[in-house]
PDB file of C-alpha atoms in Angstrom:
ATOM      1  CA  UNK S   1     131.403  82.158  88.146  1.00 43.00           C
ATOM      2  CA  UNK S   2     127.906  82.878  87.084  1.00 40.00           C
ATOM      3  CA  UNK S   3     128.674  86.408  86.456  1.00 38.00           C
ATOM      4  CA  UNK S   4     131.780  85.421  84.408  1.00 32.00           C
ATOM      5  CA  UNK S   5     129.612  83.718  82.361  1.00 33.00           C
ATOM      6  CA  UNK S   6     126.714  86.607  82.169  1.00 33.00           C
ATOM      7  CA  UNK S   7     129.275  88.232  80.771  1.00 34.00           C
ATOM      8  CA  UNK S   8     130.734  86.447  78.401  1.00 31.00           C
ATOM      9  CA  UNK S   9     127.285  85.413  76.764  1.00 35.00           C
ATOM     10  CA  UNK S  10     126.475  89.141  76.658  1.00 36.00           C
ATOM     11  CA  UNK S  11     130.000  90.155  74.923  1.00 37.00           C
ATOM     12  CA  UNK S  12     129.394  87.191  72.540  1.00 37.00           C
ATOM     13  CA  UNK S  13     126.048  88.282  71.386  1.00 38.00           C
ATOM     14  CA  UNK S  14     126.711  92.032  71.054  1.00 38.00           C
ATOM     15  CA  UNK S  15     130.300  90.929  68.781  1.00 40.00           C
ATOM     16  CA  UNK S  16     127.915  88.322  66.734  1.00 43.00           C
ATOM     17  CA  UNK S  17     125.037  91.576  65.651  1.00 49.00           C
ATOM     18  CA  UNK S  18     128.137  94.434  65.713  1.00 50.00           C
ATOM     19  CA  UNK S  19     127.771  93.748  61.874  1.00 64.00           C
ATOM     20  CA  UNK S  20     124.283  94.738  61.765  1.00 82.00           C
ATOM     21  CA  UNK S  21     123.998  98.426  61.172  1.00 93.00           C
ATOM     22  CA  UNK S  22     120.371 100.007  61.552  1.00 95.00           C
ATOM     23  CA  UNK S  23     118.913 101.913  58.679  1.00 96.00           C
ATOM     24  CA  UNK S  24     119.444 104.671  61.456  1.00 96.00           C
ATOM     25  CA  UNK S  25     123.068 104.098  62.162  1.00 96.00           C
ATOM     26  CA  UNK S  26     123.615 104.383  58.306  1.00 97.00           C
ATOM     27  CA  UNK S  27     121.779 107.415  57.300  1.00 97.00           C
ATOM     28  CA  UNK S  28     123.443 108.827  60.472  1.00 96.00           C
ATOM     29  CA  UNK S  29     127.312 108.475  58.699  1.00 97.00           C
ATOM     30  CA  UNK S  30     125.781 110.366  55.641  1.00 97.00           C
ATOM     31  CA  UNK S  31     127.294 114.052  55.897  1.00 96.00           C
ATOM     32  CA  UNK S  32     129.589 113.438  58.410  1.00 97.00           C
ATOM     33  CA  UNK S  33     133.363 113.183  58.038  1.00 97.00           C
ATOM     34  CA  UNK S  34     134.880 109.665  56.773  1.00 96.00           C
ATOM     35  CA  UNK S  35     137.556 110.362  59.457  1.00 96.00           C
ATOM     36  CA  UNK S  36     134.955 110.023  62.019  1.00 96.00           C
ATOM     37  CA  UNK S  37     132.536 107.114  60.595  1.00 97.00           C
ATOM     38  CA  UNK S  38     135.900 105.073  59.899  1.00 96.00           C
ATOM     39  CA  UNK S  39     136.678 105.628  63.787  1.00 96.00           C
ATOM     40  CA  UNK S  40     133.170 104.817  64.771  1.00 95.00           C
ATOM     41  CA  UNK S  41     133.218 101.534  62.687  1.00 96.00           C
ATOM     42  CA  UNK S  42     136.311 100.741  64.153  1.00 95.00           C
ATOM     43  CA  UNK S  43     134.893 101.072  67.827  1.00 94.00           C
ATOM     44  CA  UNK S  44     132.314  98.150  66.396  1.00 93.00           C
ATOM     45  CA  UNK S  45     134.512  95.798  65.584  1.00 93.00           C
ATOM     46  CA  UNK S  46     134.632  97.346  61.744  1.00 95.00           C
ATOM     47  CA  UNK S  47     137.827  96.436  60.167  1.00 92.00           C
ATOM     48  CA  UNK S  48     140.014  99.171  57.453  1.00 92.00           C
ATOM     49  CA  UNK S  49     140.488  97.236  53.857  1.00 92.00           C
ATOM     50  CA  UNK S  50     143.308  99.445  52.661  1.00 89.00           C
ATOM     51  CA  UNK S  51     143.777  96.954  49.711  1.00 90.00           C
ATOM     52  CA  UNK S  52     140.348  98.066  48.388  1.00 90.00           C
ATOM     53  CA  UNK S  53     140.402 102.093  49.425  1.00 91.00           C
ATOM     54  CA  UNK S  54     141.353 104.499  47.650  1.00 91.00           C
ATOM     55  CA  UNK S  55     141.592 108.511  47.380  1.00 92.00           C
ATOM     56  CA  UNK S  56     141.974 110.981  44.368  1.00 92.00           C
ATOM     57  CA  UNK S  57     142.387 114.288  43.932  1.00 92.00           C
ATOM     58  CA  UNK S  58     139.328 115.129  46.450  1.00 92.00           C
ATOM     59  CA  UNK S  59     137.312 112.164  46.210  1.00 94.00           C
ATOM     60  CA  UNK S  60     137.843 108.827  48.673  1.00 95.00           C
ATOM     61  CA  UNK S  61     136.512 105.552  48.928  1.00 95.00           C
ATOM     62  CA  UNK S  62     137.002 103.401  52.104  1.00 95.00           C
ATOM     63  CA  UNK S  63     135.914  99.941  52.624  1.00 94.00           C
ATOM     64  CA  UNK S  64     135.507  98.143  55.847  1.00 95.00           C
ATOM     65  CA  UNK S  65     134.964  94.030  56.818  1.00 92.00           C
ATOM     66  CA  UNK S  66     133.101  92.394  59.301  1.00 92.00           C
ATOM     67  CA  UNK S  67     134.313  88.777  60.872  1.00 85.00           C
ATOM     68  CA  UNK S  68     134.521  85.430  58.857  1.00 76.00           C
ATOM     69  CA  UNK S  69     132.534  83.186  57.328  1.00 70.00           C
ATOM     70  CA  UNK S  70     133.304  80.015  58.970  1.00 69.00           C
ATOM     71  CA  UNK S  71     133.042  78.211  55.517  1.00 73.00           C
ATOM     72  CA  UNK S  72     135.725  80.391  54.050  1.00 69.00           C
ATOM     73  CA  UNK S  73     137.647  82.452  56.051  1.00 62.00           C
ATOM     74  CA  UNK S  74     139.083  84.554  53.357  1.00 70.00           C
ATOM     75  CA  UNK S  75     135.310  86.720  53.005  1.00 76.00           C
ATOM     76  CA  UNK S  76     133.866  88.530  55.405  1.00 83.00           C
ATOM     77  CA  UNK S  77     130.556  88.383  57.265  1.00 85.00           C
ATOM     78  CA  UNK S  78     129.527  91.868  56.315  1.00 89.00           C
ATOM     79  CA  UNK S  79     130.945  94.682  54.134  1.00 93.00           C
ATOM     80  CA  UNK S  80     130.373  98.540  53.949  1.00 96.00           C
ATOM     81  CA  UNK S  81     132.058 100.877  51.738  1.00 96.00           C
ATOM     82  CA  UNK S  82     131.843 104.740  52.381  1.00 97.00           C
ATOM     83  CA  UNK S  83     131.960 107.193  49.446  1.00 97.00           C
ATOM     84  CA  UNK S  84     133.418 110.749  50.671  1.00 96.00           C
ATOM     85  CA  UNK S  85     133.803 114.405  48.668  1.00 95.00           C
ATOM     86  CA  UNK S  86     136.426 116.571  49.819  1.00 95.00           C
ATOM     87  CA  UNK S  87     136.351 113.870  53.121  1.00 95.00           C
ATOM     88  CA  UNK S  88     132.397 113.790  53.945  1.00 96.00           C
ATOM     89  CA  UNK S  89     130.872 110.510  53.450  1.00 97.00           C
ATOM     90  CA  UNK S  90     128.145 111.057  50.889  1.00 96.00           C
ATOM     91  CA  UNK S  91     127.333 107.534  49.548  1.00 97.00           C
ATOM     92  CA  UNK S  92     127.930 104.235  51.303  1.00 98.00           C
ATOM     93  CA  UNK S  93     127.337 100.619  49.837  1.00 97.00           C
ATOM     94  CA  UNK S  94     126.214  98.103  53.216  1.00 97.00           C
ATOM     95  CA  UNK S  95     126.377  94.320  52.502  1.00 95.00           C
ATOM     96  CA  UNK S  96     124.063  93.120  54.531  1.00 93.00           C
ATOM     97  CA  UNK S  97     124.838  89.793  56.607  1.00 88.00           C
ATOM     98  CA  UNK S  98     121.971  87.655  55.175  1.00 89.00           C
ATOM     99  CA  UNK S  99     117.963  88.358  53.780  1.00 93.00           C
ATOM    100  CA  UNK S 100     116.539  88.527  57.086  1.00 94.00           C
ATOM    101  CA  UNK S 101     118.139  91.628  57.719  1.00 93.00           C
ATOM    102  CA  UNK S 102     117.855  92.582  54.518  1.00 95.00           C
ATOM    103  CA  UNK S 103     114.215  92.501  55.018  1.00 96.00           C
ATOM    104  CA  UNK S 104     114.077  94.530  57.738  1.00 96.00           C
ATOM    105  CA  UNK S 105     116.370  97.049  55.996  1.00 97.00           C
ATOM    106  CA  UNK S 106     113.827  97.342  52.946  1.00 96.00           C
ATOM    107  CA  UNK S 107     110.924  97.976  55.404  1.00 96.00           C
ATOM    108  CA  UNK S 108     112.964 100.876  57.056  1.00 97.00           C
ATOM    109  CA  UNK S 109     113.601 102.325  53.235  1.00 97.00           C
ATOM    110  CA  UNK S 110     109.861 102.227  52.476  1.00 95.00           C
ATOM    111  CA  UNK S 111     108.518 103.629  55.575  1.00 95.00           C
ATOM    112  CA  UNK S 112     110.814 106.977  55.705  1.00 94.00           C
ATOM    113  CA  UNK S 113     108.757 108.443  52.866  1.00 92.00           C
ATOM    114  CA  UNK S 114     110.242 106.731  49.895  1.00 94.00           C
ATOM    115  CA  UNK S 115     109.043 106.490  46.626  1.00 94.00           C
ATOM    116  CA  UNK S 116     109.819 103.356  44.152  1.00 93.00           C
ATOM    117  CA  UNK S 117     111.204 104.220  41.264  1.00 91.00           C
ATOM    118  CA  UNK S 118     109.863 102.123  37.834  1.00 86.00           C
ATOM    119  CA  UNK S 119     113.398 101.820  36.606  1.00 79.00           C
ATOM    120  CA  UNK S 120     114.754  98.187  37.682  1.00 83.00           C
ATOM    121  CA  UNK S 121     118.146  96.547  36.121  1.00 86.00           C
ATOM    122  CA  UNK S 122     119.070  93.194  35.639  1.00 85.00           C
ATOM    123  CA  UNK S 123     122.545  92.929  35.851  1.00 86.00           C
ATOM    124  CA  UNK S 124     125.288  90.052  36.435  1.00 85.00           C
ATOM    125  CA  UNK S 125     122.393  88.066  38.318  1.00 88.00           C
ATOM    126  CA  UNK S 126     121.350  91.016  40.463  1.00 92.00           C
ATOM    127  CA  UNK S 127     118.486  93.192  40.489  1.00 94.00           C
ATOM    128  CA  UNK S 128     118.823  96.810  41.675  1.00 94.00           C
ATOM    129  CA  UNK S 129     115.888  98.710  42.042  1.00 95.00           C
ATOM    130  CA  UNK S 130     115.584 102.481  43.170  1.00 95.00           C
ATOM    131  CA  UNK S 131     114.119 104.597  46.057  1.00 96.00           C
ATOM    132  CA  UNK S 132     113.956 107.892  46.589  1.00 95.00           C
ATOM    133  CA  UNK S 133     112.904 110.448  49.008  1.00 94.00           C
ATOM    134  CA  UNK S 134     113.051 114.064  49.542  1.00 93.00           C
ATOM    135  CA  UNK S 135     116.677 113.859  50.822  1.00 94.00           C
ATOM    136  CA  UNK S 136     117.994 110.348  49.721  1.00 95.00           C
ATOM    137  CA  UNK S 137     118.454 108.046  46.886  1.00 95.00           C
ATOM    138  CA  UNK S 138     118.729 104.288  47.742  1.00 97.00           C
ATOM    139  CA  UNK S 139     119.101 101.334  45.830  1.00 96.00           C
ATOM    140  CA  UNK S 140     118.901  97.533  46.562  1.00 96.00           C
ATOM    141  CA  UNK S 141     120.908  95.011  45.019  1.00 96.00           C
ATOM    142  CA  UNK S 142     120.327  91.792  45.353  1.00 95.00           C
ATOM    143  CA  UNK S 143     121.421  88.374  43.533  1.00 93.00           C
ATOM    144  CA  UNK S 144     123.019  85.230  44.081  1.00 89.00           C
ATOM    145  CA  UNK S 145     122.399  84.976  48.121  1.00 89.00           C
ATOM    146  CA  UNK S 146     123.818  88.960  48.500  1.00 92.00           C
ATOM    147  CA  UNK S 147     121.874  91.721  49.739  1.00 95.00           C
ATOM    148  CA  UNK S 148     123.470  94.811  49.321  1.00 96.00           C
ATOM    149  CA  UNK S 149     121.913  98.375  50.198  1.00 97.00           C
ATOM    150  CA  UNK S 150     123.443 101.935  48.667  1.00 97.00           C
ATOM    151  CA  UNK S 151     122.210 104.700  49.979  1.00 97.00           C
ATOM    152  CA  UNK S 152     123.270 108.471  49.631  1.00 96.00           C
ATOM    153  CA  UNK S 153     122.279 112.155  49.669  1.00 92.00           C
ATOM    154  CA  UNK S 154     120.442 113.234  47.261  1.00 86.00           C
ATOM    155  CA  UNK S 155     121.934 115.898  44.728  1.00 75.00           C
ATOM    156  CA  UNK S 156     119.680 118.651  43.619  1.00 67.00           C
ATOM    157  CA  UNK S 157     119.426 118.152  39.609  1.00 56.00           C
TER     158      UNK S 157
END
């Protein structure tokens, strides 16, 4: 019985951080095929939001949820959207699941050689302010209790 329940706290707490995707895990999906990201968040417990997906001509979006808020069960805990040209994931939006990890994201985006852009906007409530580094733009949004993190390869200009 003790090992029953060894497990069970162990399943629990890797299902309760399975929305918490690493600045690693993120920059990892970044080049690599949406087929294969959408699989891989899948594996994690990553759910497919058709209703808010979309492709055209040779550019797709794909969003994906994590769990439910226990106050309302209609939002999810967590949120990523992946961006994809000609079906590589190029950009990717990650709702983070609170500021804590939001935190932790923003030291991540400083220490791999960013530099902060002047340009800030105010918009709706939320402030987005830039990053960039030799081979990736990323912006922070935040506003209103959300913490949202874009990041994506950097095009040559």
């Amino acid at each position: 019985m003790k090992y029953l329940y060894t497990f069970l706290f162990c399943f629990a707490g890797l299902c309760c951080n399975a929305q918490e995707l690493s600045f690693e895990q993120l920059i990892s999906y970044l080049n690599q095929p949406a087929k294969i990201v959408g699989d891989s968040l899948n594996v994690k417990g990553w759910q497919s939001v058709t209703s808010m997906s979309d492709t055209k001509d040779d550019q797709m979006y794909q969003t994906f949820s994590f769990g439910k808020l226990k106050a309302d069960t209609t939002q999810a805990l967590a949120w990523l959207r992946i961006h994809a040209d000609q079906q590589v994931v190029n950009q990717l939006y990650y709702q983070l699941p609170g500021q804590e990890a939001y935190l932790q994201m923003l030291s991540k985006i400083k220490a791999s050689g960013t530099e902060k852009k002047e340009m800030q906007t105010i918009e709706n409530n939320q402030v987005s302010t830039y990053y960039q580094s030799t081979a990736y733009t990323f912006q922070t949004i935040t506003g209103g209790g959300s913490f949202t993190v874009m990041m994506m390869i950097k095009r040559d200009d």
